[in-house]
Short mmCIF file of C-alpha atoms (C1' of nucleotides) in Angstrom, two decimals:
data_model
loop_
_atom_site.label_atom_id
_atom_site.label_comp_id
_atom_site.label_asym_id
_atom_site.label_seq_id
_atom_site.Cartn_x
_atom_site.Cartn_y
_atom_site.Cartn_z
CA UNK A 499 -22.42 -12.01 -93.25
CA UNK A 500 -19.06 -11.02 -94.39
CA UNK A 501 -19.97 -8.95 -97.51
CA UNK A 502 -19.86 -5.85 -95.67
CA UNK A 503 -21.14 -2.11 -97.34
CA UNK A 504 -24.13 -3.84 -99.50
CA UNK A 505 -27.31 -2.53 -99.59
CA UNK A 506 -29.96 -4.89 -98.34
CA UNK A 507 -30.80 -7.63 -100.16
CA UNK A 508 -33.88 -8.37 -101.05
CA UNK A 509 -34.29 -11.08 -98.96
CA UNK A 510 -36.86 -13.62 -97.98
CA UNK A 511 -37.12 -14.22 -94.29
CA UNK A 512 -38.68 -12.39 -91.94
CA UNK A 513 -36.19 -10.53 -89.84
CA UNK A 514 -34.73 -8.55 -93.06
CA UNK A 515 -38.98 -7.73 -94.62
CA UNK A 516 -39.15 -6.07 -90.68
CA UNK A 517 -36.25 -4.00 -91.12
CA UNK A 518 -37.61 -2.87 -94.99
CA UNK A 519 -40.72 -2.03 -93.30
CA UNK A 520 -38.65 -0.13 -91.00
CA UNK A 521 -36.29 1.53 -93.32
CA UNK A 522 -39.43 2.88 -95.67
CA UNK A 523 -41.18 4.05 -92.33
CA UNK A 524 -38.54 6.58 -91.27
CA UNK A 525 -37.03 7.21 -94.44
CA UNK A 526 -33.66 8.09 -94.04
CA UNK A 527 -33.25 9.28 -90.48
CA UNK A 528 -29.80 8.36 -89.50
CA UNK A 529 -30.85 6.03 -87.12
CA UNK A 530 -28.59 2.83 -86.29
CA UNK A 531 -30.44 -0.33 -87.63
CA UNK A 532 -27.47 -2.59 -87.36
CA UNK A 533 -27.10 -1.64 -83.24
CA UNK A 534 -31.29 -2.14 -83.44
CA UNK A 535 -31.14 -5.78 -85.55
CA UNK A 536 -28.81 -6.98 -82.87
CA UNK A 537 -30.52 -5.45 -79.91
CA UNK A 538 -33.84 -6.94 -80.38
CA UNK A 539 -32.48 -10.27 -82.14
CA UNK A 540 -30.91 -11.09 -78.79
CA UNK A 541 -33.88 -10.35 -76.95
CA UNK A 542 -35.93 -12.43 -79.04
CA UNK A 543 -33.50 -15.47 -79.14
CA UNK A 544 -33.36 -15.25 -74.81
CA UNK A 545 -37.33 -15.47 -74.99
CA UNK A 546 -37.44 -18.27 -76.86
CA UNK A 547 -34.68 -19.88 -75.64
CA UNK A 548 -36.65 -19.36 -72.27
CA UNK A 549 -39.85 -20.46 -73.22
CA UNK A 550 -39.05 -23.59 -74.67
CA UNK A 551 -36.45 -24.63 -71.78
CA UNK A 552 -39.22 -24.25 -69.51
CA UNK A 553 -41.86 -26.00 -71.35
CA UNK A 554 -39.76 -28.96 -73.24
CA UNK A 555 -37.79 -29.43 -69.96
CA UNK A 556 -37.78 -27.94 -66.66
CA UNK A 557 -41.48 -27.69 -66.49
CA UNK A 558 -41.19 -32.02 -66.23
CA UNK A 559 -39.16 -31.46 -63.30
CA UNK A 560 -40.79 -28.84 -61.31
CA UNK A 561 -38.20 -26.27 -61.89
CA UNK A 562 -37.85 -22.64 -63.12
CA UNK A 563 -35.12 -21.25 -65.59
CA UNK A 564 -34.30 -19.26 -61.99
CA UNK A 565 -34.20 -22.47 -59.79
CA UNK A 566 -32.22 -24.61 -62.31
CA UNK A 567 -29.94 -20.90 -62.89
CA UNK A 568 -29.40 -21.73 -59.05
CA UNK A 569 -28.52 -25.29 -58.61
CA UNK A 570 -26.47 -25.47 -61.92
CA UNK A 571 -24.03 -22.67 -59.90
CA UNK A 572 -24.20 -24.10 -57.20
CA UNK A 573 -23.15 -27.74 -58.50
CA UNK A 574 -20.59 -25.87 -60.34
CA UNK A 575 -19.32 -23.79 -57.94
CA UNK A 576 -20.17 -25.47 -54.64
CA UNK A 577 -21.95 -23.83 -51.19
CA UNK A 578 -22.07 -20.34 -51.80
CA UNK A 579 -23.11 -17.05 -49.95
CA UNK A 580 -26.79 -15.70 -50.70
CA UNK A 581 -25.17 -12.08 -52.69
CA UNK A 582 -22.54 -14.22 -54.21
CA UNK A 583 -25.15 -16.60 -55.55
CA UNK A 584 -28.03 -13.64 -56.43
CA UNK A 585 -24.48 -12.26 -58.80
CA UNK A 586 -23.72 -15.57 -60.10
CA UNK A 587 -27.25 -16.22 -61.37
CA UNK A 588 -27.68 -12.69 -62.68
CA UNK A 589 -30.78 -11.76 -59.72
CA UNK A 590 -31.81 -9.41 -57.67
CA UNK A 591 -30.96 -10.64 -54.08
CA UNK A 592 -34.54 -10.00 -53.67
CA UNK A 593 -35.74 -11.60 -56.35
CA UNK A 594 -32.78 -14.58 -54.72
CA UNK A 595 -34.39 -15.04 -51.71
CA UNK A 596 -37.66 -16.21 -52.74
CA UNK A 597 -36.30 -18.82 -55.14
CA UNK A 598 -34.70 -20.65 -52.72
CA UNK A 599 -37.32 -20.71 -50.48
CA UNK A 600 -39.23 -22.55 -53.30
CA UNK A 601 -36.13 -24.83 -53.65
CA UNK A 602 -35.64 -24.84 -49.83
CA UNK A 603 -39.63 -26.52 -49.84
CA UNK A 604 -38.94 -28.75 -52.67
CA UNK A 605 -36.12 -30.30 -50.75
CA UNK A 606 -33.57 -29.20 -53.63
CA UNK A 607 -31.22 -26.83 -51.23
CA UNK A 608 -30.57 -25.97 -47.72
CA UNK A 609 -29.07 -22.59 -45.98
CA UNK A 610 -27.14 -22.58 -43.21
CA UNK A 611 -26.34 -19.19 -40.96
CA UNK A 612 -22.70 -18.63 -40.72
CA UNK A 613 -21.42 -18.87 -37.14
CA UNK A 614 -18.88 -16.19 -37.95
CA UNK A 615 -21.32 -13.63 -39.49
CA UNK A 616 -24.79 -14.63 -38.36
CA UNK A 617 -25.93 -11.82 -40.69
CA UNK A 618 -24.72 -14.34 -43.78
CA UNK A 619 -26.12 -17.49 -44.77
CA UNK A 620 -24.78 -19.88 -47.75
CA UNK A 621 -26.89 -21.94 -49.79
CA UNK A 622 -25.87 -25.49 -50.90
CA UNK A 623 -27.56 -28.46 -53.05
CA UNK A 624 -29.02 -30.85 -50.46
CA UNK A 625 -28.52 -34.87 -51.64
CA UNK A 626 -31.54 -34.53 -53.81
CA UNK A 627 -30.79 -31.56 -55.43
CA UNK A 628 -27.32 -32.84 -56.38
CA UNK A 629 -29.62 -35.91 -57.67
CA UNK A 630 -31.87 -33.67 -59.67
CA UNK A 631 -29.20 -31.31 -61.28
CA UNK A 632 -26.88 -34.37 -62.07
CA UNK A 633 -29.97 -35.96 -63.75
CA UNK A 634 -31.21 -32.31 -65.33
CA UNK A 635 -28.16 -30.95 -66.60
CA UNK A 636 -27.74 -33.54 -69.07
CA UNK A 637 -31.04 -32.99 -70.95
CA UNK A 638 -30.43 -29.38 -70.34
CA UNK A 639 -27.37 -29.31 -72.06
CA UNK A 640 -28.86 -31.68 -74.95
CA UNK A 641 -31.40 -29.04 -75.29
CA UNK A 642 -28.90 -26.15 -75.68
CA UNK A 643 -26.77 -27.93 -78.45
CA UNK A 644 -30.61 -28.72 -80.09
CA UNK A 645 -31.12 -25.05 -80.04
CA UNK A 646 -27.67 -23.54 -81.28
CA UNK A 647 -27.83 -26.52 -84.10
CA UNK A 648 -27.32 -24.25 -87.01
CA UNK A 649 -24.48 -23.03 -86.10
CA UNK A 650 -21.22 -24.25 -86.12
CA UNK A 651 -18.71 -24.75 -83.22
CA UNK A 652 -16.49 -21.79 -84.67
CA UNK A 653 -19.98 -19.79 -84.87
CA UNK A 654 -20.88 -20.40 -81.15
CA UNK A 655 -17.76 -19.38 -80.53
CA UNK A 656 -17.88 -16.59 -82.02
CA UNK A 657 -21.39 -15.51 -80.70
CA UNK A 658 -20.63 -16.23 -77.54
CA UNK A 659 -17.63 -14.03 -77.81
CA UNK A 660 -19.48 -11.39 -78.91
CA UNK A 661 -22.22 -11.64 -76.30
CA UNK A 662 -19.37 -11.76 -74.04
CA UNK A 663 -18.78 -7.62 -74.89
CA UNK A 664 -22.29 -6.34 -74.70
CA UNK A 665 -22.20 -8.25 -71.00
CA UNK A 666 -18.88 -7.15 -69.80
CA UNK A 667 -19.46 -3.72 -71.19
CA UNK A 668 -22.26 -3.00 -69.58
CA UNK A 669 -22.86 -5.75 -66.54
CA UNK A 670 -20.56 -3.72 -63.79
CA UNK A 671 -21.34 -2.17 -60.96
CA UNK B 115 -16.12 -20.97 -53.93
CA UNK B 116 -13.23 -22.40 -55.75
CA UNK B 117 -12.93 -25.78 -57.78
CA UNK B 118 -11.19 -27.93 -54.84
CA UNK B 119 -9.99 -30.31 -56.38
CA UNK B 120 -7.93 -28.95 -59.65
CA UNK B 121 -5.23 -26.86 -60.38
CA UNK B 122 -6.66 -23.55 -61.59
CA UNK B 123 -5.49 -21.96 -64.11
CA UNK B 124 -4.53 -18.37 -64.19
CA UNK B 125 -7.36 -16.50 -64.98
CA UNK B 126 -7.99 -14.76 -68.08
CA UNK B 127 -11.37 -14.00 -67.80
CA UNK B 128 -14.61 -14.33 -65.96
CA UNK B 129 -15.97 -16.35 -68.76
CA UNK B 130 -13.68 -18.87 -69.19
CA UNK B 131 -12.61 -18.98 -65.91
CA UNK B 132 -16.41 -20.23 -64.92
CA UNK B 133 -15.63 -22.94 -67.95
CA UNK B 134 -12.66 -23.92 -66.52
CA UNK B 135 -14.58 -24.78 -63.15
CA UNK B 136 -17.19 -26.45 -65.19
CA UNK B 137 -14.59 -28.43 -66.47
CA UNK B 138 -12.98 -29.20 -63.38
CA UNK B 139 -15.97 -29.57 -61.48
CA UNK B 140 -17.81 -32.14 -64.41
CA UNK B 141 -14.58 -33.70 -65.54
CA UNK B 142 -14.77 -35.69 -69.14
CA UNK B 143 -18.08 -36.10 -69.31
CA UNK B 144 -19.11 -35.11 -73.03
CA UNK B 145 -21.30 -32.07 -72.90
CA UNK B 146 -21.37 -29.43 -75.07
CA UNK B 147 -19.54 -26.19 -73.62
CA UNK B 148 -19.72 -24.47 -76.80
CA UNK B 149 -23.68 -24.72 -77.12
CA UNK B 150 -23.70 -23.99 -73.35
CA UNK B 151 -21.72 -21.02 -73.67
CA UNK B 152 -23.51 -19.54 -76.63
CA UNK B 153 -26.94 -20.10 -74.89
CA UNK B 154 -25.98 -18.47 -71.17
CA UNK B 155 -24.62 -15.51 -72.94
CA UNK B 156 -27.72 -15.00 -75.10
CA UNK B 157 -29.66 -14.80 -72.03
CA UNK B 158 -26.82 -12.62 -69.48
CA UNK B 159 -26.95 -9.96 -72.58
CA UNK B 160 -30.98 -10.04 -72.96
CA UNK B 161 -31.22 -9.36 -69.22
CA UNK B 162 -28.38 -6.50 -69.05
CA UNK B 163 -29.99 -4.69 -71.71
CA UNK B 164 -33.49 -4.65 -70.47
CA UNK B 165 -32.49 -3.79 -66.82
CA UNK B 166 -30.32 -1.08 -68.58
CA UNK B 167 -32.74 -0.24 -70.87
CA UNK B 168 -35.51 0.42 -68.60
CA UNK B 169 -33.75 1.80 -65.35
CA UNK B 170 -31.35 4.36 -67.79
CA UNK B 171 -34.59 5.00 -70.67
CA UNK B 172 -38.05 4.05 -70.31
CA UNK B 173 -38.40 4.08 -66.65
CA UNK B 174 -37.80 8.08 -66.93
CA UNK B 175 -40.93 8.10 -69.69
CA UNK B 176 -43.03 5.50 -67.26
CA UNK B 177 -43.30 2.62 -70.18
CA UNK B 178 -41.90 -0.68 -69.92
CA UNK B 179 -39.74 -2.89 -72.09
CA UNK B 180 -43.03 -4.57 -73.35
CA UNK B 181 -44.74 -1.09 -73.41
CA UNK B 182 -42.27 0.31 -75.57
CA UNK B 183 -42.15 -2.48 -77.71
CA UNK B 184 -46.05 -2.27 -78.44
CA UNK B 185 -45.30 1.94 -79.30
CA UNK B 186 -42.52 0.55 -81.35
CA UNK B 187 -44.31 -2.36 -83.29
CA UNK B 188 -47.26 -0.07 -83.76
CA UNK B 189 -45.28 3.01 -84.93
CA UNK B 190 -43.61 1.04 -87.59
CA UNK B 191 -46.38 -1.12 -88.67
CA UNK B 192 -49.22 0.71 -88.05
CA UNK B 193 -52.64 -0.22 -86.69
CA UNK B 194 -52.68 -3.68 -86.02
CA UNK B 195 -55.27 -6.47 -84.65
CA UNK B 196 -54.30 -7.69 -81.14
CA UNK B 197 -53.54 -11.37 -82.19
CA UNK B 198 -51.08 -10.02 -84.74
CA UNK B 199 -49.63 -7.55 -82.17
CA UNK B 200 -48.75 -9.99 -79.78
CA UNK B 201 -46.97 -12.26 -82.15
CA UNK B 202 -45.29 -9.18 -83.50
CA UNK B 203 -43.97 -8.13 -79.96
CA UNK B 204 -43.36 -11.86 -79.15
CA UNK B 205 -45.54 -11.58 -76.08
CA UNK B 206 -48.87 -14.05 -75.02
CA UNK B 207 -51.89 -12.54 -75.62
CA UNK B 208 -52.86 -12.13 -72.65
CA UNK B 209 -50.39 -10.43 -71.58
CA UNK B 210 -50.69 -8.20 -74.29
CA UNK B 211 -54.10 -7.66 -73.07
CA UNK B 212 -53.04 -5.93 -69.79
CA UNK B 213 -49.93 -4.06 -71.55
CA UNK B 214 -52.17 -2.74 -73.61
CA UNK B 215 -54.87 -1.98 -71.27
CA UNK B 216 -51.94 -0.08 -69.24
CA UNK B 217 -50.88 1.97 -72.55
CA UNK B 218 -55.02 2.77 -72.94
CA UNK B 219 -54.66 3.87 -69.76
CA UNK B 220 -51.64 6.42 -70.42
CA UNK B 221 -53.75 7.62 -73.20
CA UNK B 222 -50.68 6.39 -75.35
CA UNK B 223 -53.15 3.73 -77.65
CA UNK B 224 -56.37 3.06 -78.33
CA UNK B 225 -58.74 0.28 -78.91
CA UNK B 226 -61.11 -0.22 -81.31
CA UNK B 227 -63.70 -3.34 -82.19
CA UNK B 228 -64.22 -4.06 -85.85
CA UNK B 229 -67.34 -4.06 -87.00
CA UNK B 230 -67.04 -6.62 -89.40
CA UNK B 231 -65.91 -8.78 -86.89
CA UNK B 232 -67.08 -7.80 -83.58
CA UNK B 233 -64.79 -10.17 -81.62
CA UNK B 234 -61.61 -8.51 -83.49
CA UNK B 235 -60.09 -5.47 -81.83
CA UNK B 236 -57.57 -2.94 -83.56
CA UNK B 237 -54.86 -1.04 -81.44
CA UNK B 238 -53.80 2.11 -82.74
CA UNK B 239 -51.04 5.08 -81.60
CA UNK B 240 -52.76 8.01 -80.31
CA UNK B 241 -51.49 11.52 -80.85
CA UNK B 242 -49.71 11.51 -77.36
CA UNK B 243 -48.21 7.57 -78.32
CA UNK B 244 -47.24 8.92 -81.22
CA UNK B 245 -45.43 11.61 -80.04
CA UNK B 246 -44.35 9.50 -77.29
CA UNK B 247 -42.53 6.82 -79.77
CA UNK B 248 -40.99 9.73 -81.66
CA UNK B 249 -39.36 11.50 -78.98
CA UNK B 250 -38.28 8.21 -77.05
CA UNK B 251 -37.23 5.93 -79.90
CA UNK B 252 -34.51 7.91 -80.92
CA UNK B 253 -33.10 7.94 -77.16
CA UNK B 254 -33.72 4.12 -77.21
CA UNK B 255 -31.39 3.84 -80.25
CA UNK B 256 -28.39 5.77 -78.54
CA UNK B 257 -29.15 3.27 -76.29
CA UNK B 258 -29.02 0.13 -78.41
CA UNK B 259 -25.92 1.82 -80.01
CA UNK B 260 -23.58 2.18 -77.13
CA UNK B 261 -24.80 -1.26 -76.09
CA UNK B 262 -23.17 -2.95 -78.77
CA UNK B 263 -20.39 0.07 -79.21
CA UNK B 264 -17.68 -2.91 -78.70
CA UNK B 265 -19.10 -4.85 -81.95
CA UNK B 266 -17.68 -3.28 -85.45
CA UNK B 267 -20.54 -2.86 -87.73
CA UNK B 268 -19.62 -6.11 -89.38
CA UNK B 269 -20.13 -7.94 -85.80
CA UNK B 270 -23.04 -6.57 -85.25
CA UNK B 271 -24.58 -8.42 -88.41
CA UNK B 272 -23.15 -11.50 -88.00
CA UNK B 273 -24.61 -11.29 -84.74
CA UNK B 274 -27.29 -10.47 -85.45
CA UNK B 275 -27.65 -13.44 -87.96
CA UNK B 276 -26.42 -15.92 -86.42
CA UNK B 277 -29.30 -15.07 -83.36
CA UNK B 278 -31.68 -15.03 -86.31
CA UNK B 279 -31.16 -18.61 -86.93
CA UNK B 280 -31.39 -19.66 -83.09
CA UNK B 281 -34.59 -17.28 -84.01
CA UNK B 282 -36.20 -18.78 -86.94
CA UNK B 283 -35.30 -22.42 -85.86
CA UNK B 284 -37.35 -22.25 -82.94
CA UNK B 285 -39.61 -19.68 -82.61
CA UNK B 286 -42.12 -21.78 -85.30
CA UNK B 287 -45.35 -23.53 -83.76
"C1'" DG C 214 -82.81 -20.29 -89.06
"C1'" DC C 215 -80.51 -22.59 -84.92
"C1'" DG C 216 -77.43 -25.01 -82.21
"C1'" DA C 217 -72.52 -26.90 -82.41
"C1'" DA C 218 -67.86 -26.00 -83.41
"C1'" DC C 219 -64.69 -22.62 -83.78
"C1'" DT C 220 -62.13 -18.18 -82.88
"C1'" DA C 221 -60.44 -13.72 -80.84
"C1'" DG C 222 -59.92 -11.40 -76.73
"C1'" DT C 223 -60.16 -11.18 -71.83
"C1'" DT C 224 -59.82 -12.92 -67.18
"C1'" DT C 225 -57.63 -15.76 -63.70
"C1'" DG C 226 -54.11 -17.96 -60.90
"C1'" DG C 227 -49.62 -18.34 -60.24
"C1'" DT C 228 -44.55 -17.43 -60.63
"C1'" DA C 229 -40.77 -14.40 -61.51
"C1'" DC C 230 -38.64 -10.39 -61.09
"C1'" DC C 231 -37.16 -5.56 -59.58
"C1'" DG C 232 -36.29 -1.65 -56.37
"C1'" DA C 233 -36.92 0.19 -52.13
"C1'" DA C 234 -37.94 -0.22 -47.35
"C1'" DC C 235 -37.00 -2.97 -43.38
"C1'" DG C 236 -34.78 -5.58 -39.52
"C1'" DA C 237 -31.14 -8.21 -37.64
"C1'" DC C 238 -26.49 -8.18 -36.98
"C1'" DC C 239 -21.56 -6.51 -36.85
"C1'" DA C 240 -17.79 -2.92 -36.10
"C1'" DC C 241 -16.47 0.86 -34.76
"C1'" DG C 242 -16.38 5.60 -31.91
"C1'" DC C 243 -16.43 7.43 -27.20
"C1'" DG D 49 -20.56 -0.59 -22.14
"C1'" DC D 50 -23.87 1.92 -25.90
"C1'" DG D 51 -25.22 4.43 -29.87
"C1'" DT D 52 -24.11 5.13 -34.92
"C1'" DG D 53 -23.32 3.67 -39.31
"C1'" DG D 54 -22.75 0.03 -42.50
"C1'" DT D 55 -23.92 -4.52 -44.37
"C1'" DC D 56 -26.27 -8.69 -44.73
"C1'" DG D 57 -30.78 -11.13 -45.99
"C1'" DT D 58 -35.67 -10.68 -46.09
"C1'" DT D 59 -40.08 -8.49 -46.90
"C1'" DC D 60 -43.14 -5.56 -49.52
"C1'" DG D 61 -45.53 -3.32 -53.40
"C1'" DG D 62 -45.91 -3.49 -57.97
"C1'" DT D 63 -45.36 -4.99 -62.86
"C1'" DA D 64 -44.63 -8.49 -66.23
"C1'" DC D 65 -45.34 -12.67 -67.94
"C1'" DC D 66 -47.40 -17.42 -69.09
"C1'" DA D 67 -50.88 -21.13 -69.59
"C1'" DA D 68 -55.37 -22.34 -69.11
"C1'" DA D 69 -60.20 -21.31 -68.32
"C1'" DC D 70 -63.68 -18.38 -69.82
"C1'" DT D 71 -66.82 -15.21 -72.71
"C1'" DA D 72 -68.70 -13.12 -76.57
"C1'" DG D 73 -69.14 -13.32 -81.32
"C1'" DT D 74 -68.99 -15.86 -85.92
"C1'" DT D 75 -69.65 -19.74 -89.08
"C1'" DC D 76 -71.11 -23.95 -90.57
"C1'" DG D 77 -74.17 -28.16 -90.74
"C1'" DC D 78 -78.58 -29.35 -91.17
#
DNA sequence: GCGAACTAGTTTGGTACCGAACGACCACGC
DNA sequence: GCGTGGTCGTTCGGTACCAAACTAGTTCGC
């Protein structure tokens, strides 16, 4: 909100009642609610952003946030190596490799072992997995604008840009 | 691997360079980049700060993002029925069930059954929990705060209401 | 009272995810 | 050549997490 410097107001919803019940719980110890609020808000909104993905529309298709993280990049960005993928989709290449084995047995990708490098292998969307991400994406993307609804385009904007800083701040190395 | 087909642009950032290819790659077709946007970085800065959280804070304490969160919920709150808990910490209940078992096990909580209702259980700090919370949250803050240190005060609230409503939109059921 | 419907918590089965250990492969020294 | 070190991807051990099945306890109809 743009009235900055205002005590809290006494409010209605939930999220400000939480951080009264915080406030009279440690008294005035100069901790830093507004860092806290915007902490936890974000991890909240990812959860149920992830949640209801998953159940309102990957689940239909037999896909995880993960394996639909995976062949949205690589419609996007085309055959990729295995570390350049696990950084694209924000995973562990551990946590890579077993993902698209599932979507390696579901038919969705394929790897190939470089000839140069046979230590590397790229990943790439097979014919069906172009198929399912063309016909995913679509929904997907119907389901993101459903969930951002009450905000406007200059508000997305602006969240995103500030998501943006906490990532780039704090997402190297 | 590059768009193949387009003239890129000079790159300003990662960010919108990866919506340029998008753009490139997908051509006219009407989705919504904005909503897109908003929604990927929600979940990129969720997963940053709990890796960060819990390699650079917890791990060194042996709790976990959901263990901590339980401390915190209970801390603030105070002794609280499981049901409520797990709505509180935005968990399943049975997961909660484990966490908490884990926490028992730590000798950070403890259990109790009601007796008016002997299906109802309470979970409660223990001394060593609440020491625990009180030594550890105020790390976890710093935390939080340098997190967001590239957000002005102001920022941070309109982030953190303009999450709330992606929030309180969906998180109903 | 007493069984049926309900409710709160736990258990179960399965995936996702991380970090660290591992093994195959490459690129150098000598 | 042939080891030595570095770099890929994979495997491994463990936790976290969900949804659904299950269990014990309560309440309500009769």
């Amino acid at each position: 909100m743009p009235n900055d410097n205002s005590t809290p107001d006494p409010a209605s919803d939930k999220m400000l009642q939480n951080e009264r019940d915080i406030r009279a719980r440690l008294g005035d110890q100069p901790f830093d609610f507004d860092s806290l609020h915007v902490i936890s808000n974000i991890y909240r909104a990812a959860a149920a952003v992830r949640r209801r993905a998953e159940r309102e529309v990957l689940s239909g298709y037999g896909l995880s946030w993960g394996g639909f993280t995976i062949l949205w990049v690589l419609w996007v960005w085309g055959e990729m190596e295995t570390a350049q993928l696990a950084n694209e989709c924000d995973l562990a290449k551990g946590t890579l490799t077993g993902m698209v084995s599932t979507l390696e047995q579901q038919g969705l990708v394929q790897r190939e072992r470089m000839q140069t490098d046979r230590r590397r292998v790229t990943v790439d969307l097979t014919t069906e997995g172009l198929s399912m991400i063309e016909e995913v994406f679509p929904i997907f993307n119907k389901f993101e604008s459903d969930m951002s609804a009450d905000l406007s385009t200059d508000e997305k904007r602006i969240a995103a840009e500030y998501l943006r800083r906490i990532i780039t701040r704090h997402d190297e190395d």
